[in-house]
XYZ file of C-alpha atoms in Angstrom:
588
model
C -49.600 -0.760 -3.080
C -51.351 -2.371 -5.698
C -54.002 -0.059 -6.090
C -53.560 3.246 -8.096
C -51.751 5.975 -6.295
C -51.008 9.152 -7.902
C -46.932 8.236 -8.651
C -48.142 4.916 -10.053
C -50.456 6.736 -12.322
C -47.357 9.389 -13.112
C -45.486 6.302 -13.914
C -48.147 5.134 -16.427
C -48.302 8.372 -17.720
C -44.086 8.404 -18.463
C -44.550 5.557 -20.359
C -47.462 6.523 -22.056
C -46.197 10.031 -22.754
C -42.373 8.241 -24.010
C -44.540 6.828 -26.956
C -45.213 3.451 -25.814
C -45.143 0.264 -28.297
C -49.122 -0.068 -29.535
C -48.511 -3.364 -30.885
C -45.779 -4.622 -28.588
C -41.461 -5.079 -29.619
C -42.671 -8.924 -30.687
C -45.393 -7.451 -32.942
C -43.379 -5.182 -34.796
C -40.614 -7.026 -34.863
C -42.570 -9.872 -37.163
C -44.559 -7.025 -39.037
C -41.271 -6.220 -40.286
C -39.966 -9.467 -40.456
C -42.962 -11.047 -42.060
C -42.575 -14.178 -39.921
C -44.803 -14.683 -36.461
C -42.334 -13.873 -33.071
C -41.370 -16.920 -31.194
C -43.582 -16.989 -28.175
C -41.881 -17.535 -24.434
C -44.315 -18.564 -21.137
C -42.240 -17.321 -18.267
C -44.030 -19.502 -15.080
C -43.441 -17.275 -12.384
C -44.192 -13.425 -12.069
C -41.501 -12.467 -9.429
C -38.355 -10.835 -9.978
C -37.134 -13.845 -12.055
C -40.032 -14.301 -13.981
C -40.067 -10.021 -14.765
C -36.431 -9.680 -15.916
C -36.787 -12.713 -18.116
C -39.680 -10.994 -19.659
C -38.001 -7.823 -19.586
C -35.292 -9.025 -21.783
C -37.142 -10.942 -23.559
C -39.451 -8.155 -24.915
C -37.209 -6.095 -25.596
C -35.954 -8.830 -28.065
C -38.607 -9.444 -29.828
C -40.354 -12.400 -28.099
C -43.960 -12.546 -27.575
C -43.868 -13.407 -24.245
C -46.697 -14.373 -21.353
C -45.781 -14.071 -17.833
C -48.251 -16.665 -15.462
C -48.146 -16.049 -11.829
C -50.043 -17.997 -9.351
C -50.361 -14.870 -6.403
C -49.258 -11.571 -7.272
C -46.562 -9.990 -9.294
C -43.470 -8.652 -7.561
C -43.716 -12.334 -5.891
C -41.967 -11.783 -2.519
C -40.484 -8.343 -3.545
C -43.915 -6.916 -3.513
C -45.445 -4.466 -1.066
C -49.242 -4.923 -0.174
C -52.315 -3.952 0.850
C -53.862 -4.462 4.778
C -57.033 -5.465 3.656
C -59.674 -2.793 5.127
C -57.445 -0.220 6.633
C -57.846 2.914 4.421
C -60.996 5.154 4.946
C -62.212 8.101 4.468
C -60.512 8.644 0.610
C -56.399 7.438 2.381
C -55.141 4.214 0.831
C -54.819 0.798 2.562
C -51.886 0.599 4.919
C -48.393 -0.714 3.094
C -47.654 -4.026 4.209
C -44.544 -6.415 2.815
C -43.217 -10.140 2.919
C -40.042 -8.069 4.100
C -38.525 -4.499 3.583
C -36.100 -4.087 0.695
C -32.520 -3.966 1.143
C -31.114 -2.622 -2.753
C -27.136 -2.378 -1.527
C -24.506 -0.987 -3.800
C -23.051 -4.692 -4.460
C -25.715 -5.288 -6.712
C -24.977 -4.847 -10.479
C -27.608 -6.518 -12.525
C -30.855 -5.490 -10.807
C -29.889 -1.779 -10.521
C -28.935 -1.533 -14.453
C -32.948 -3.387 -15.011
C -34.171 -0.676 -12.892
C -32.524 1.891 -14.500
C -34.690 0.910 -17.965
C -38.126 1.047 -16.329
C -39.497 4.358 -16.917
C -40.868 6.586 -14.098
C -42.159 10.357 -14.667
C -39.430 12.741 -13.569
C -36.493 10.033 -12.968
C -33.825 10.559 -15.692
C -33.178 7.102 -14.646
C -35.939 5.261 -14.134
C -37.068 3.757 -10.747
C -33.698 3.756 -10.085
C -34.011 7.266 -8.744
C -36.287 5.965 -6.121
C -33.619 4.191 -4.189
C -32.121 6.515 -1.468
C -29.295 5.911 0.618
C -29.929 5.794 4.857
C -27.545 7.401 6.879
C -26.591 5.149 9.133
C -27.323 1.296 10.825
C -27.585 0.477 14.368
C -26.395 -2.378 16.091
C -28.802 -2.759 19.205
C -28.185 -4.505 22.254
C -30.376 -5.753 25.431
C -29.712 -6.058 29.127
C -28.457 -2.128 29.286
C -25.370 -2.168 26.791
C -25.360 0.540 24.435
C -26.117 0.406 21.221
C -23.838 0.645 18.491
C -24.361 3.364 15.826
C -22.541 2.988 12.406
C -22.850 6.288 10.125
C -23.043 5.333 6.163
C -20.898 7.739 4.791
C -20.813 8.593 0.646
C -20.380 11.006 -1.219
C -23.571 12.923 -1.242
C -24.792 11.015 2.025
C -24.178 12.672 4.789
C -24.330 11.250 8.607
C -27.383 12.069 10.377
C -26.829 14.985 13.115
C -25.460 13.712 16.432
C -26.970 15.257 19.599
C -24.344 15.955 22.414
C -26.096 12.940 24.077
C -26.442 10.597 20.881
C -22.607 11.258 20.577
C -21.859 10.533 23.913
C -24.035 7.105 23.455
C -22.172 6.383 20.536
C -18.806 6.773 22.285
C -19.874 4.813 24.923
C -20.780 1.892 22.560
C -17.837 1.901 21.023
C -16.010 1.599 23.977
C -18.396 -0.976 25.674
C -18.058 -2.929 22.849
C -14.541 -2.402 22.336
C -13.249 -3.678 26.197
C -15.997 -6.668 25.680
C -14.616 -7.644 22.855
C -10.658 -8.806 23.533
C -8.049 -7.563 20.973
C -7.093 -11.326 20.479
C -9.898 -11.986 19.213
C -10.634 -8.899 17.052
C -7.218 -9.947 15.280
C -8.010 -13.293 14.836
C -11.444 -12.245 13.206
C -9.395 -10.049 10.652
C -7.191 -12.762 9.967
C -9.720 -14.996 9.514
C -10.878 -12.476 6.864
C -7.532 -12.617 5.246
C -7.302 -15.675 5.173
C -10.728 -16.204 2.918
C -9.486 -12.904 0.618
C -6.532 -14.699 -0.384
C -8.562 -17.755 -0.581
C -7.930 -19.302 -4.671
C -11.901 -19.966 -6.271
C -11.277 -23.681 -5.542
C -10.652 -23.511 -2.605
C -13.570 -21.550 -1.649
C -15.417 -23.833 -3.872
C -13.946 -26.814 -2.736
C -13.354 -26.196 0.713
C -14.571 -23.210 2.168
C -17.968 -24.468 0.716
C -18.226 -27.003 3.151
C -17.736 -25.361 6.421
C -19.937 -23.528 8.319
C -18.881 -19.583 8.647
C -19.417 -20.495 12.843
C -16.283 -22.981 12.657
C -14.322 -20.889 10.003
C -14.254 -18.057 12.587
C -14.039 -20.233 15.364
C -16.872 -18.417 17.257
C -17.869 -21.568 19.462
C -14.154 -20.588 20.993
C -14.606 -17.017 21.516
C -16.466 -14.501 23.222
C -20.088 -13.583 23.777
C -19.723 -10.178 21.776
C -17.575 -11.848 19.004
C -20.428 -14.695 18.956
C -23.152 -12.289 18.333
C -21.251 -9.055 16.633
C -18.615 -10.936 13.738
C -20.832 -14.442 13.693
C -24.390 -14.203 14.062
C -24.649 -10.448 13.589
C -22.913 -10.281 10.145
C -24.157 -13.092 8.730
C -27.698 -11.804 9.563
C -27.404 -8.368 7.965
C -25.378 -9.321 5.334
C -26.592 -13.084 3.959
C -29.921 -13.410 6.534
C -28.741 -16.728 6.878
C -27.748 -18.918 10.200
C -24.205 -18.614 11.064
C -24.037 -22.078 12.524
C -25.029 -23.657 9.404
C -24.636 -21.232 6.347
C -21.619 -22.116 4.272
C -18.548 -20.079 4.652
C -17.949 -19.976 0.902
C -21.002 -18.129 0.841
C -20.633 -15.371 3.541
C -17.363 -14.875 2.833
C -17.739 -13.600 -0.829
C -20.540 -11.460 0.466
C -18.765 -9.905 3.559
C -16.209 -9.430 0.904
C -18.107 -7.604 -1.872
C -19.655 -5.781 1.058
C -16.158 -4.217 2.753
C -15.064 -3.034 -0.980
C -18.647 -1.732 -1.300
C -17.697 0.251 1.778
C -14.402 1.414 0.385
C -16.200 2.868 -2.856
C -14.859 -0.242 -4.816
C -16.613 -1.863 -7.564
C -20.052 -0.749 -6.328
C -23.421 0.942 -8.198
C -23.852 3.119 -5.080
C -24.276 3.017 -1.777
C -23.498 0.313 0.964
C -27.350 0.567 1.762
C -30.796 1.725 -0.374
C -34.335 1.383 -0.194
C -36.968 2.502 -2.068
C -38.888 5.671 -1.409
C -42.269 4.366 -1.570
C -44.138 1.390 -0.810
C -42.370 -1.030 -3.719
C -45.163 -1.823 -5.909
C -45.519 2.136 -5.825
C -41.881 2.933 -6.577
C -40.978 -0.337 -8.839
C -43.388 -2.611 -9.535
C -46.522 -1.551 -10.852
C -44.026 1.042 -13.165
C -42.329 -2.269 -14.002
C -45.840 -4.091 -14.937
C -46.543 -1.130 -17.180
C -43.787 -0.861 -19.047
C -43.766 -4.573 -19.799
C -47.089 -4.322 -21.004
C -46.074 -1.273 -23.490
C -43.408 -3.955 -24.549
C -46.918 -6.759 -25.415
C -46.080 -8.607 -22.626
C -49.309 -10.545 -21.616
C -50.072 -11.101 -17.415
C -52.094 -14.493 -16.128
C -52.336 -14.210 -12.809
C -54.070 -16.596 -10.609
C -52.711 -19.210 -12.693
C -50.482 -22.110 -11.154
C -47.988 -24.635 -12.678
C -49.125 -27.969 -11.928
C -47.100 -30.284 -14.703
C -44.446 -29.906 -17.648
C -45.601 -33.128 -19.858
C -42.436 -33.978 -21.856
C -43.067 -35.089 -25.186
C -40.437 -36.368 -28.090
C -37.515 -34.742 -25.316
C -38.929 -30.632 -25.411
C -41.808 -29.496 -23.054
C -44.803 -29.878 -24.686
C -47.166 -27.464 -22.185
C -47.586 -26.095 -19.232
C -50.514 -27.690 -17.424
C -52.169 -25.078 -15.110
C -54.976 -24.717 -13.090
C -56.641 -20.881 -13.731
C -58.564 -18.961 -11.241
C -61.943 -20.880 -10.966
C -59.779 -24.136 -10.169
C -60.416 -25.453 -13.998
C -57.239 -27.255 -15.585
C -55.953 -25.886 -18.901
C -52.579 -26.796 -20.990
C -50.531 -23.700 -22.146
C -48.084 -23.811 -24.859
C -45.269 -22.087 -26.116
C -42.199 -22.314 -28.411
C -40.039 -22.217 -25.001
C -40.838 -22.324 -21.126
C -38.690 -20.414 -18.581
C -39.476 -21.551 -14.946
C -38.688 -18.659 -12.635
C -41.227 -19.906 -9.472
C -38.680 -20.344 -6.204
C -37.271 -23.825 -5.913
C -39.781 -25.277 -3.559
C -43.002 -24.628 -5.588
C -40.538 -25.042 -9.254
C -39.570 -28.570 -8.382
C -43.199 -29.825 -7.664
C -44.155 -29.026 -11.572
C -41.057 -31.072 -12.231
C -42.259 -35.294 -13.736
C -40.203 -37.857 -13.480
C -39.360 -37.437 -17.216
C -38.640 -34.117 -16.835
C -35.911 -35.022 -13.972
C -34.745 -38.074 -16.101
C -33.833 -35.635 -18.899
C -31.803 -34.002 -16.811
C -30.438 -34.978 -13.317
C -29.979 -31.534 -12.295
C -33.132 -30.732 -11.492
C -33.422 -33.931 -8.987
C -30.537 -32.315 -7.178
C -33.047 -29.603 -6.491
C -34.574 -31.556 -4.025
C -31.068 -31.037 -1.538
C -31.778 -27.548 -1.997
C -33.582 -25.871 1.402
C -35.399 -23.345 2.635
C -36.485 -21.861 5.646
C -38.144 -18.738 7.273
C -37.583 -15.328 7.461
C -40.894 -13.300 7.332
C -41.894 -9.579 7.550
C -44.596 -7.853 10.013
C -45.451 -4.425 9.578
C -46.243 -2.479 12.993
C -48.378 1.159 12.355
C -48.012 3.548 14.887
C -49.437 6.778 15.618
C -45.824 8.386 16.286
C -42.717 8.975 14.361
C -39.982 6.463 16.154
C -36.796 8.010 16.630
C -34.762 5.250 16.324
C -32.871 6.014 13.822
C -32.271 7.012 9.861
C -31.738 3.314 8.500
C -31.773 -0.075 9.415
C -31.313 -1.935 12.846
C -30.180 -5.491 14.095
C -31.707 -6.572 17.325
C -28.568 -8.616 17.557
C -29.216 -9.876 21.552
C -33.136 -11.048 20.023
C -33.321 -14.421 20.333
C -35.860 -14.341 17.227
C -33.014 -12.193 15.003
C -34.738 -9.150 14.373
C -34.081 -6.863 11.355
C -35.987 -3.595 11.136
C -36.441 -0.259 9.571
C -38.559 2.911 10.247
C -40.026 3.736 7.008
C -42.065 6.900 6.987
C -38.948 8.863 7.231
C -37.538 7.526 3.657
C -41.074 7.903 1.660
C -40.546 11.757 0.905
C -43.430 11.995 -1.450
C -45.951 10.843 1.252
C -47.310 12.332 3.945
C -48.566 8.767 6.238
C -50.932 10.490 8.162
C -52.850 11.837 5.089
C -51.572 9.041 2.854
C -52.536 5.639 4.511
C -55.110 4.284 7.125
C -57.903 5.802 8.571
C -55.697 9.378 9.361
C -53.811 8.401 12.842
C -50.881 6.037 11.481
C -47.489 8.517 11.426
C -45.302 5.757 10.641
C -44.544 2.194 10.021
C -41.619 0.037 11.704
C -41.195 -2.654 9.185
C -39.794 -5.778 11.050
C -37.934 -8.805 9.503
C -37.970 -12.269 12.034
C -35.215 -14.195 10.783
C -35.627 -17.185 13.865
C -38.684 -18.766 14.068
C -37.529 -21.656 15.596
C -36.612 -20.651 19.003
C -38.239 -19.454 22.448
C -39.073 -16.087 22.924
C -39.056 -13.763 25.881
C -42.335 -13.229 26.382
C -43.991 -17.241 26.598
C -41.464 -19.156 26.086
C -42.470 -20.821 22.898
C -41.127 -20.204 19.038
C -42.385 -18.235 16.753
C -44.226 -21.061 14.936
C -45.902 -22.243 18.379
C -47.179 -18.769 18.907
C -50.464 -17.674 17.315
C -50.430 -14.762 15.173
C -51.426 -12.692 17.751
C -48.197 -13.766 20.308
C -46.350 -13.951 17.461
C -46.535 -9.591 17.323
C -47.006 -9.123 20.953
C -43.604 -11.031 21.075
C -42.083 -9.512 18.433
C -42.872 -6.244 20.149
C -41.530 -7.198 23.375
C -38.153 -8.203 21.716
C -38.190 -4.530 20.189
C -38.809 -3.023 23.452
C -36.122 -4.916 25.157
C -33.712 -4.082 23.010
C -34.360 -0.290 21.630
C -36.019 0.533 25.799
C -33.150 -0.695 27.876
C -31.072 2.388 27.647
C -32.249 5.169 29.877
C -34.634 6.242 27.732
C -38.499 4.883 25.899
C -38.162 4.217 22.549
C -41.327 2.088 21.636
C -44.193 2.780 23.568
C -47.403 1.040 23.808
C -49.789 3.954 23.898
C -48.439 4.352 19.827
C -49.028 1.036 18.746
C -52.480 1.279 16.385
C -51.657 -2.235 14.693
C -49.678 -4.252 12.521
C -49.737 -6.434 9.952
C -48.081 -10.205 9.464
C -47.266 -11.611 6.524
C -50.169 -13.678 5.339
C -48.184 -16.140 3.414
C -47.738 -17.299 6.867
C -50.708 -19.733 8.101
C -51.271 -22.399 10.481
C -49.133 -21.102 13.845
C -49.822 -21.859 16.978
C -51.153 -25.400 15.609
C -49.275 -28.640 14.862
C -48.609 -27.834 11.367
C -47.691 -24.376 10.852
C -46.503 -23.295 7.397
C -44.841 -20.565 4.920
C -46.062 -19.871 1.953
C -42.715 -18.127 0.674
C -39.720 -19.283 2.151
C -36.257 -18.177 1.864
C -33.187 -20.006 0.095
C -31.077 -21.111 2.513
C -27.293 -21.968 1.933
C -25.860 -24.649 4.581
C -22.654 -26.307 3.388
C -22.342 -27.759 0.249
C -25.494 -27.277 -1.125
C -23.603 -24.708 -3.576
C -22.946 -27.495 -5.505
C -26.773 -28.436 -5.855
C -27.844 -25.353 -7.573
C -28.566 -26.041 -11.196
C -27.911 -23.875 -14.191
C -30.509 -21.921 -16.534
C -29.781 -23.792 -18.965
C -31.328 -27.556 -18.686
C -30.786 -30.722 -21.533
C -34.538 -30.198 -22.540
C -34.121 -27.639 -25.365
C -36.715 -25.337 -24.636
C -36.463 -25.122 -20.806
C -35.121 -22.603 -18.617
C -34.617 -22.315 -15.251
C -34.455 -18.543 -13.185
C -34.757 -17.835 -9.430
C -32.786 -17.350 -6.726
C -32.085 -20.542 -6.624
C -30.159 -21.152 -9.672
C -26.352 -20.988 -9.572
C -24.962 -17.179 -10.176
C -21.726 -15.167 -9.298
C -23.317 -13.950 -6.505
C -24.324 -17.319 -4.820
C -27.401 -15.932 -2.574
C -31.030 -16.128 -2.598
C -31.489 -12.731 -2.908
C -33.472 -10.168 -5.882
C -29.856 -9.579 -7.505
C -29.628 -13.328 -8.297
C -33.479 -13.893 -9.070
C -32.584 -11.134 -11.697
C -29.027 -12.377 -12.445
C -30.506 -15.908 -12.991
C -33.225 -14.558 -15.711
C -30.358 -12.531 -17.960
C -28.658 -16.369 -17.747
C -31.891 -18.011 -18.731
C -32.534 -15.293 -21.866
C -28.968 -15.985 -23.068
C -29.389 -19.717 -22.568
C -32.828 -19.240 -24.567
C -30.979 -17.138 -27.247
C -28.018 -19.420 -27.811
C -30.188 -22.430 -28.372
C -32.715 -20.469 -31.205
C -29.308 -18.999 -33.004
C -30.592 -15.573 -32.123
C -28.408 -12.358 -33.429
C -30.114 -10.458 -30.847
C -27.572 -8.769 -27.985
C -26.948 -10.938 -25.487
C -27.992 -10.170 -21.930
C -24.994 -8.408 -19.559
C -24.267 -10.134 -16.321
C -22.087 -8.494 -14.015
C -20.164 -10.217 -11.385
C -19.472 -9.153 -8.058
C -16.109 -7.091 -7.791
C -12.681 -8.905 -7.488
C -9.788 -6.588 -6.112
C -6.904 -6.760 -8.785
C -4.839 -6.438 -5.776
C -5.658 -9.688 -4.326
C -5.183 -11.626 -7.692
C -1.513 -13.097 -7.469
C -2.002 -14.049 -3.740
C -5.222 -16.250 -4.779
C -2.856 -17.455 -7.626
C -0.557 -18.691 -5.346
C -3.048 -19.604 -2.851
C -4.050 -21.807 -5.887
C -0.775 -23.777 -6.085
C -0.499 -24.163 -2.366
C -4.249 -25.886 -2.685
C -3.083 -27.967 -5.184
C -0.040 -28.910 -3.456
C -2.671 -29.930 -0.233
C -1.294 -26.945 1.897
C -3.070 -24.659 3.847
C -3.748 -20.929 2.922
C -0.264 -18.831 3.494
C -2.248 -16.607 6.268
C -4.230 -19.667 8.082
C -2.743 -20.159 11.011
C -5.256 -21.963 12.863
């Protein structure tokens, strides 16, 4: 929330009581020195545009962060404007709930440095671990459960019935799904594991994951389990289109993640609070200890180029009046669609990467919060709607926020809980009018939403969702416009269709003091996700380092794990590339 809550104000308080900087790192740094501190605007206050200041602080830059919304950017959590009386805080609302899996390197070890009162480790102690994932089906199938298991995370407790429902689902799915094709999928696995870098790079890049595993051939369950389903909870992308170079290398760090290898933690965390309650606002402090400076309500409009270098930022500041903002450097760490529109012809003429931008795309996958005056027993972790035709992620989230109590906590005193929803489809017809999600109103757009819920978590024997519990809900206003001729989205999503790998610039540009983070820029772990926002910003700092000469530690950037094992096959895969032969497992 971005109002005060008493473990914000705890998290001030850690940093306060830890003896935080008076003057700022940059300050000190040049009263020591006895020169002034090379000042840094970082355009862009999301992840990106945090880390970059984060590391930058810490070096000694004076650095001022400009963000045109809020900070957190589409990480952030939110208030539902007039829903708290009576002393309770507004409702928690999100662009989407956060997914924080063990995979991720870089973005834990940041969160591990922002100080919160009582974590030995920072926010990082507010990420907990669910139990288990669910894999729901409509039209009467079962369900399929999944526990989590870890060390320290135990299953949740099976009921006599809840096992017998999750031996039936096995089972169902098990006789749907013929053992030809479960082989084939595991070959096709295989076959990408062994898979040399250029061939994934080269290759592998430009096929869609729905031809690699040949699902157009196959099977209803292996269409919407090993296609659709995995690409959604894994990459949220479309498996017809999303490039198999890119869900293969996360389905792979994913199964290692699952056999404890090469992972921070768990296959699956979230935080324990509302995020701009467990990591933001601590985040936003601790920068500030650190002199960072905050503009927000201030957005990029132009990068004049003058004599080859940036020579401001032209912005327009919250009462709409145009100012120029200068700096020694610039990092741009806004998402691609919005970066590229502050980008000038003789900004893309210094450097052509940036023009290839423009091939990058986006799409939409927005959040909508619904409040209810019951605790859902679903389950304890998240759930893919995987029959929906609208792709529906979702999460119960009262269960995993310990330190509150909702009732007393949020809303006017009747919400128990809140069933966070992620709609991944929006271009599709839904069950309840027949019309997409961007032809609905915002109204439809829930009642739908809620329908597909129903039909899917209902269908069973037993009533999961039901109306009578429904107090309201909450959809992401970044969305505006539906259910007219020109809806739009505020804050898309990266998307990765084949070969636009190959169209993601680095942070580094060929105008000396510009810098490019986001999601969007090329990292190990090719996705548009808050690992590579943060990724991206350590690559920007040491880009920004290199080019001043600085002695300062260079940033750490982690790639995703690579099985030693798996080495001399990709070697050899690497020859039999070369030689124009097929992978040694790919048999068609």
């Amino acid at each position: 929330m971005s109002g005060t809550t008493r473990r914000g104000f705890l998290g001030t308080a850690a940093v306060a009581a830890g003896g935080g900087v008076a003057l700022g790192a940059a300050q000190e740094a040049s009263a020591r020195s006895g020169t002034a501190p090379q000042t840094v605007a970082v355009l862009g206050g999301g992840v990106a545009g945090l880390t970059a200041a984060h590391e930058l602080a810490e070096r000694g830059f004076q650095v001022t962060v400009y963000e045109r919304k809020a900070l957190g950017g589409k990480a952030r959590s939110m208030d539902v404007p007039g829903s708290g009386t009576g002393g309770r805080g507004p409702l928690p609302g999100e662009h989407g709930f956060r997914f924080i899996p063990g995979i991720y390197h870089n973005l834990p070890d940041t969160m591990r440095r922002i100080p919160f009162a009582g974590n030995p480790n920072g926010v990082h102690d507010n990420l907990v671990a669910p139990k288990e994932m669910l894999f729901a089906r409509s039209g009467g199938r079962e369900d399929i459960r999944i526990p989590l298991l870890w060390p320290g995370n135990t299953p949740a407790e099976l009921t006599p019935d809840e096992l017998r429902r999750a031996l039936t689902s096995v089972l169902d799915t098990a006789f749907n799904l013929p053992l030809h094709e479960a082989l084939y999928f595991a070959n096709r696995f295989l076959v990408f594991l062994t898979s040399c870098d250029e061939r994934r790079d080269e290759a592998w890049e430009q096929v869609p994951w729905w031809e690699f595993v040949r699902a157009g051939r196959m099977s209803y369950d292996y269409q919407r389990i090993l296609a659709i389903g995995i690409t959604r909870n894994i990459v949220a992308t479309k498996a017809e289109e999303a490039s198999t170079r890119t869900v293969g290398t996360l389905l792979e760090a994913f199964a290692f993640n699952l056999l404890g290898r090469g992972a921070d933690g768990p296959l699956d965390r979230i935080l324990n609070a509302p995020t701009n309650e467990a990591w933001i606002d601590p985040w936003v402090t601790y920068l500030k200890s650190l002199g960072v400076e905050f503009k927000v309500g201030w957005t990029v409009q132009n990068l004049p180029l003058a004599a080859g270098r940036i020579a401001g930022a032209v912005m327009e500041g919250p009462e709409g009046v145009r100012r120029t903002v200068t700096a020694d450097h610039y990092i741009s760490a806004m998402p691609v669609e919005h970066a590229r529109r502050t980008w000038n012809s003789a900004v893309r003429a210094a450097d052509p990467q940036l023009a290839e931008c423009d091939l990058l795309e986006t799409d939409w996958m927005t959040g909508i919060q619904f409040y209810l005056t019951e605790r859902t027993p679903i389950l304890h972790g998240h759930l893919d709607l995987i029959d929906s035709p609208w792709s529906l992620t979702a999460i119960a989230q009262a269960q995993h926020w310990p330190g509150h109590d909702f009732p007393a906590d949020f809303g006017d005193g009747t919400v128990a809980d809140c069933l966070s929803v992620d709609v991944s489809e929006w271009d599709r017809p839904g069950i309840l009018y027949g019309k997409t999600a961007k032809q609905c109103t915002r109204t439809e757009v829930a009642r739908e939403v809620w329908a597909q819920l129903q039909a899917a978590l209902n269908d069973s024997g037993r009533t999961v969702l039901k109306d009578s519990v429904l107090h309201s809900w909450f959809l992401d206003p970044a969305v505006d416009g539906l259910g007219t001729p020109n809806p739009v989205n505020d804050e898309q999503l990266l998307i990765h269709p084949t070969g636009t790998f190959h169209h993601r610039p680095r942070s580094a540009t060929k105008i000396p003091n510009l810098f490019l983070a986001g999601d969007y820029v090329a990292v190990p772990i090719d996705l548009a996700t808050m690992e590579g926002a943060n990724t991206s910003a350590r690559q920007a700092v040491n880009a920004l380092l290199e080019q001043v000469g600085s002695a300062a530690a260079r940033c750490v950037v982690t790639p995703l794990y690579r099985a030693p094992e798996f080495e001399p096959l990709k070697r050899h895969d690497r020859t039999r590339y070369l030689l124009r032969l097929p992978n040694l497992f790919d048999v068609g």
